[in-house]
Amino acid sequence: MNKIKGIFAVLLAVMIITAFISPAFLTSYNIENLLRRSALFGILGIGVSFVIMTGGIDLSLGSLVCLVGCLTPWLIIDVGIPAPWVLSGLLLLSLGLGLLHGVLVTKLRLQPFLVTLCGLFIYRGVTRGILSDQTVGFGTSGTVLKSLGNGRIPVTDTFGLPIPLIILVLVALGAGFLLRRTLWGRHLIAIGSNETAARHCGIEVDRVKMGAYAICALLTGIAGLLIVLDTGTAQPSNFGNFYELYAIAAAVLGGCSLRGGEGTVIGVLIGATLVQVLRNAIVLIDGIPEASEFAVIGAVIMIAVITDEVMRRRSGKNKLA
Amino acid sequence: MNKIKGIFAVLLAVMIITAFISPAFLTSYNIENLLRRSALFGILGIGVSFVIMTGGIDLSLGSLVCLVGCLTPWLIIDVGIPAPWVLSGLLLLSLGLGLLHGVLVTKLRLQPFLVTLCGLFIYRGVTRGILSDQTVGFGTSGTVLKSLGNGRIPVTDTFGLPIPLIILVLVALGAGFLLRRTLWGRHLIAIGSNETAARHCGIEVDRVKMGAYAICALLTGIAGLLIVLDTGTAQPSNFGNFYELYAIAAAVLGGCSLRGGEGTVIGVLIGATLVQVLRNAIVLIDGIPEASEFAVIGAVIMIAVITDEVMRRRSGKNKLA
Amino acid sequence: MNLRPPLLEVSSITKTFGGVTALSEVSFAIEPGEIVAIIGENGAGKSTLAKVMSGVHSPDSGFVTVAGSRCEFRNSAEAAEYGISRIPQELELCDSMTVEENLLLGREPLKSMGRLDFPECLKMTRSALEMVDLKIDPHQLVGDLGHGQRQLIAIARALHTSARMLILDEPTATLSPLETQVLLHRLIEMKKSGSAIVMITHRLAEVEEIADRVIVLRDGENVGSLEGKEIQRDAMIRCMVGRDLSPIEPEVSEFGDPRLIVRELMTQDHPEAVSLQVRSGERVAIAGLVGSGRSELLEAIFGLRPRSGHVSVDQCDLSRAGVKESVRAGLALIPEERSSQGLALQRSVSENASLPGLFREAGRFGTLDRHAGAAVAQKIVKELDVRPPRTDIPASDLSGGNQQKIVIGKWLDLNPAVVLLDEPTRGVDVGAREEIHKRIRDLSFSGKSVLFASSEMEEVLSLSHRIIVLSEGKMMGTLVSAETTEEEIMALATGGEIHE
Amino acid sequence: TVKTTTTTTSSSAETRVAFVTNGVADFWVLAGKGVEDAATDLNVSASFHMPPDGLADQKRIIEDLLVKGVSGIAVSPIDPKNQTPFLDKVSARTHLITHDSDAPESARLCFVGVDNYEAGVLCGELVKEALPSGGKIAIFVGRMEQDNARLRRQGLLDTILGQERGVDAYEDASAVIKGNGFEIVGTLTDQFDMAKGKANVEDILSKHSDIAGCVGLFAYNPPLILEALEQSGRISEVKVIGFDEDERTLQGIIDGTVHGTVVQNPYEYGARSVAILKALAGGDKGVIPPGGIVNVPARIIRRAEAEAFREDMRKKLGK
Ligand SMILES: Nc1ncnc2c1ncn2[C@@H]1O[C@H](COP(=O)(O)OP(=O)(O)OP(=O)(O)O)[C@@H](O)[C@H]1O
Ligand SMILES: Nc1ncnc2c1ncn2[C@@H]1O[C@H](COP(=O)(O)OP(=O)(O)OP(=O)(O)O)[C@@H](O)[C@H]1O
Ligand SMILES: [Mg+2]
Ligand SMILES: [Mg+2]
């Protein structure tokens, strides 16, 4: 918990400042949008944090979002396979690819960075190849299905809970439970902390790691689905570009160390929200040139990280060696 | 050396196959092009491998290429500052930014991934902000200067050595010397191998690390310059996008472990060349759909990595724990 | 007495970590040509004192004086400039680098412009290796060496710096008598040439052999010092523990059926087949020199290394099993290197202690209680007298010996049928050592089988019924403990070399 | 310097309109200039947005604009067919018009711009003019899935191959297409990576020693083609035909190294969109022509028109 105070403080600060400058920020429509976007990236962040906690990394995430996101409308609309088959098929495919990453990392002992970098290239390349670089989308059909991505459960006249948020809550609760309250989760953290020691304790390191990669890919697949159901259309060459960086940034902002063994689900959610609130604020506040959007995001993340570090040092729990 | 046999074998295989299928591959014009491109990415790869060897990472590299690449023509053509000033100024700026990364990583003890991720956002954002997203270029002027990027030293009638290749050779020799023949290089590797041990042996860990980040940024700046002198134009929103991944891929293919403490310059060069030869081969060989380019690159890298691992296991020097 | 100030003097040093006082008002001085041993129970503050003297920690109060001038070291590099060099308790080596690079790290010979002088490097490496009698290729990677050889490299590095002041923190914990003798011999030579040496150890025999003076720490305080004739085992123990140790009760040994059976076991590095059995109630020791393959054998039995041959525990065939199956079949291995193999140092004591046994608390679908493992950890900490008795602090905050107790405790708590131990009392103080020995005996009394590797001859002889001697991975013979001597074991252990 | 990104020329705070592009490009910078000038002239507050990361980004920005409260939005849909439901939602909340690329099925009020297919046809005419006896040509483009790329290419292909496949056709980008004396040896994409874009040209030059023409469909492609050709010394052998008004392209036309270019009129897109949106906000539906298309034609720039065109453009950009 201590680890994410700084980020949380910065998130609050950004929200208060934006609300102060732009009255539109706190309208229910905007909050709904923000919740939906944060939910989508939150799912990605939680996924990748499983892998990061084992001391690995998953760079293939953006391309997997592309693969799932582009194939969904293509298979349903252009090829004409019934939606339930497509959805379950693609989620299974994601799971399978995640397992494959896991096998390559554990059995062949390849570096996770390399394995998933190849994934980054391959999944995007395959998607572009299959679709010959054409844009795909739902056109005007598939509204029932699409409500998974952009639907809402009305709460008041103007405000409704976006369905992705509900999915995120389920995912987050599941992830939290898995990490803190199961043998598997404890083993995962043990592996990230000291893999050799974990192996000496009879933990099936390879199995647990494969599980982490599989969960990451599955959640990525789910997020890819929801994102394309939300946007309604996808372009193979840039759908999901850089999402791995946003997801990893969310995870790391939320207290995951890339050396493994650390991280909390709630932290990842705060990290994901911070990035989305920032992007929203940049559009809402007049006078921030949009071209500098990235600069603002980068600078605020930097500030958040430094605040965090300073707070932690203050609290004196910081050690030297 | 043992570490890169597999990659080298795959590089040779790809070259032989391409030469066999496409007679254009071995024409002097094509070889010249390949050498020039490999040189540019080789410089980036060598740069980032310094940081990787300390156990860090630099994600800001593509954005720094963008910053330097876009500001060069802008300052020279649009603002009208004399070229020597611009070049030296921008290289100094790169060096400074590298030092800044180093300071944040060592003195504030922030995670390198986060620091340079912020760099990735900030440098691109700043470039886009300064140039208001407009393309910049040399137009038809600056030919003398541009020969640094696309010039050649004629050797035979049809073949000439590209100037970037000569710069690369100098950089590679310098890097090799620094890493293998000097105190500083040994200390760098020791830090990547076991930072605590290095610290307790009296090595000035912070200084050496800062040096590594500075060298990385400086070489990135040089590469950025050469690339824009070669292409002649640059667009802030996508110049250098993903170059960090290509550079890191080259370094890791070339035997750098992301845990630090390992790596050779020659390996990085082979890694960088492999990626460029592949991209060339995809265009030259008929029947590979261009849309699948990434898929082919990813797959060949994967094959290379696996070959490497298998070769190493065969040689029996592989450990379990 | 002359008026020259002592070489190094620490004056009323106090050092606390959070709430724990590691050192309180410790003072002592050391002269050139003197060997001072620092002894004390686990957690007494010995390593902390060594770290303060060498600039790793700065004291809360008090100061260090070198040759009369007061120093405030900010890091170990600054201490090194004053000629102070330390061998840490936990090895600090660069695994991806070669022996040569490790030996010279931080003091590489240079030509102009920061260039390395390679011929000189090689020369220095050779002479450093010679100091510890280690025959090894200077270009071998350190990560490929066994633990004992790595320890020797750390020692060689420190010895070769020809420091004015050498601090050794438990250098001999994993060395067999032969290597220990070489080391002690070197230390005496250095002393003669005017260096000051501080040696921290739990092996009191060594202290008797070389120390000119003994400083005893208890709970961070300097509780006494012994000199000359006073340096005797019993006196030291009394001073350290504050009481005499109770004598070991005599035992009746009756062995049952074999519980651990190993036949024709072969591994990658040592393709010599090993066969052995350990019966119910029996304790078997594995003895050998550094690098003789003891750890490798234990790891192979446990399923950590690829192997061929047959292993079974209580008729349960484990020949193809991995670690998990071994653990479930009742096998446990207490590893040699606690910082890398035994513990996740940044995790809490509780998480570490409960890890191997956590599966017992899991529900049907692997679910755990919020407090899962906490009770186990509490029990281990209490039973083994871990100090401080807290389970919420990171394992890295414990002293070396207390960490070792956690490693042992977490396995014994599983109540395994066959226990494999690799250097079980490494870095553990005499009191705790007796406690651990007692537990190992109790295990065998209750019908368990024990197989342990140790470099300490005393332990090998007193704790085992039988001794298997290894040399270069080959079984040289089996001795009955009651009828053999240290000399006989060493003769077998070096057998390979003598006949060469 | 020109401030093109979020141009807020505020005076009467009532009317706020927004202009959203389909990506980041110079082309749009000119449009932004038009937006800015029109906003000043008409006394409205207009903001200008270039979403850098494609579809999802465009959607996000439009949503945020709705939150902010604008009385009208002009957007260039990236994927008109599939974005139709979304555009319908937007037009339910504000006055929505499209520019540059149309979404005719949607509830948008009107479209400002030229058909990219028509522009492709013009480009095809330039190619036929430059290479009357046909030959091998290669096409270079940033991305193929953008509608403007597809339409331009299709218009070009239909014209030079003498076929009539029309606006809905899509011909495989990796295939070699022959006909009418021409051979299209490939359509190479670079994903906006300049180095890759130049490498593409170089690789085509090594592969085909007899290449007769290079066509660059996106603004930055002709300069990269020129760069590679000059370096290889084959600048005089290969005809270059371009799109848009990059400085280097115009200079090439003047120097004779580029045969000609097809320019649209982004400045007008911006200016007219703002004018229409203002009128709509004031309740004046009369600005919408019957058929709903406000035509801003593309035109061909050859050597004769190049100088004058460049002057005009510089003036608009305030250079
Ligand atoms: N980094 C640290 N943070 C917190 N507490 C520490 C730290 N290092 C040591 N301690 C505490 O200080 C006390 C002294 O530890 P020290 O390592 O000096 O003991 P030691 O005498 O070397 O014991 P051993 O024989 O077990 O090695 C112990 O109680 C230990 O828990
Ligand atoms: N991970 C490893 N990779 C390669 N070789 C190893 C490895 N571990 C040990 N060895 C080699 O195996 C031999 C036996 O080492 P082992 O650690 O089993 O010896 P040991 O008898 O336990 O001695 P000590 O622990 O004191 O070094 C040594 O020669 C060592 O070099
Ligand atoms: Mg100690
Ligand atoms: Mg051993």
CSV table of N, CA, C and O and ligand atoms in Angstrom, one decimal, chain C residues 294-295 336 422-423, ligand 4:
chain,number,residue,atom,x,y,z
C,294,ARG,N,29.7,-32.9,-3.3
C,294,ARG,CA,28.8,-33.2,-2.2
C,294,ARG,C,27.4,-32.5,-2.5
C,294,ARG,O,26.4,-33.2,-2.5
C,295,SER,N,27.5,-31.2,-2.8
C,295,SER,CA,26.3,-30.5,-3.0
C,295,SER,C,25.6,-31.1,-4.2
C,295,SER,O,24.4,-31.2,-4.3
C,336,GLU,N,22.7,-25.2,0.6
C,336,GLU,CA,24.0,-24.7,1.0
C,336,GLU,C,24.0,-23.2,1.1
C,336,GLU,O,24.5,-22.6,2.0
C,422,ASP,N,22.7,-29.7,3.5
C,422,ASP,CA,24.0,-29.3,2.9
C,422,ASP,C,24.6,-28.2,3.8
C,422,ASP,O,24.0,-27.1,3.9
C,423,GLU,N,25.6,-28.5,4.5
C,423,GLU,CA,26.2,-27.6,5.4
C,423,GLU,C,25.2,-27.1,6.4
C,423,GLU,O,24.8,-25.9,6.4
E,4,MG,MG,28.8,-27.9,-1.3
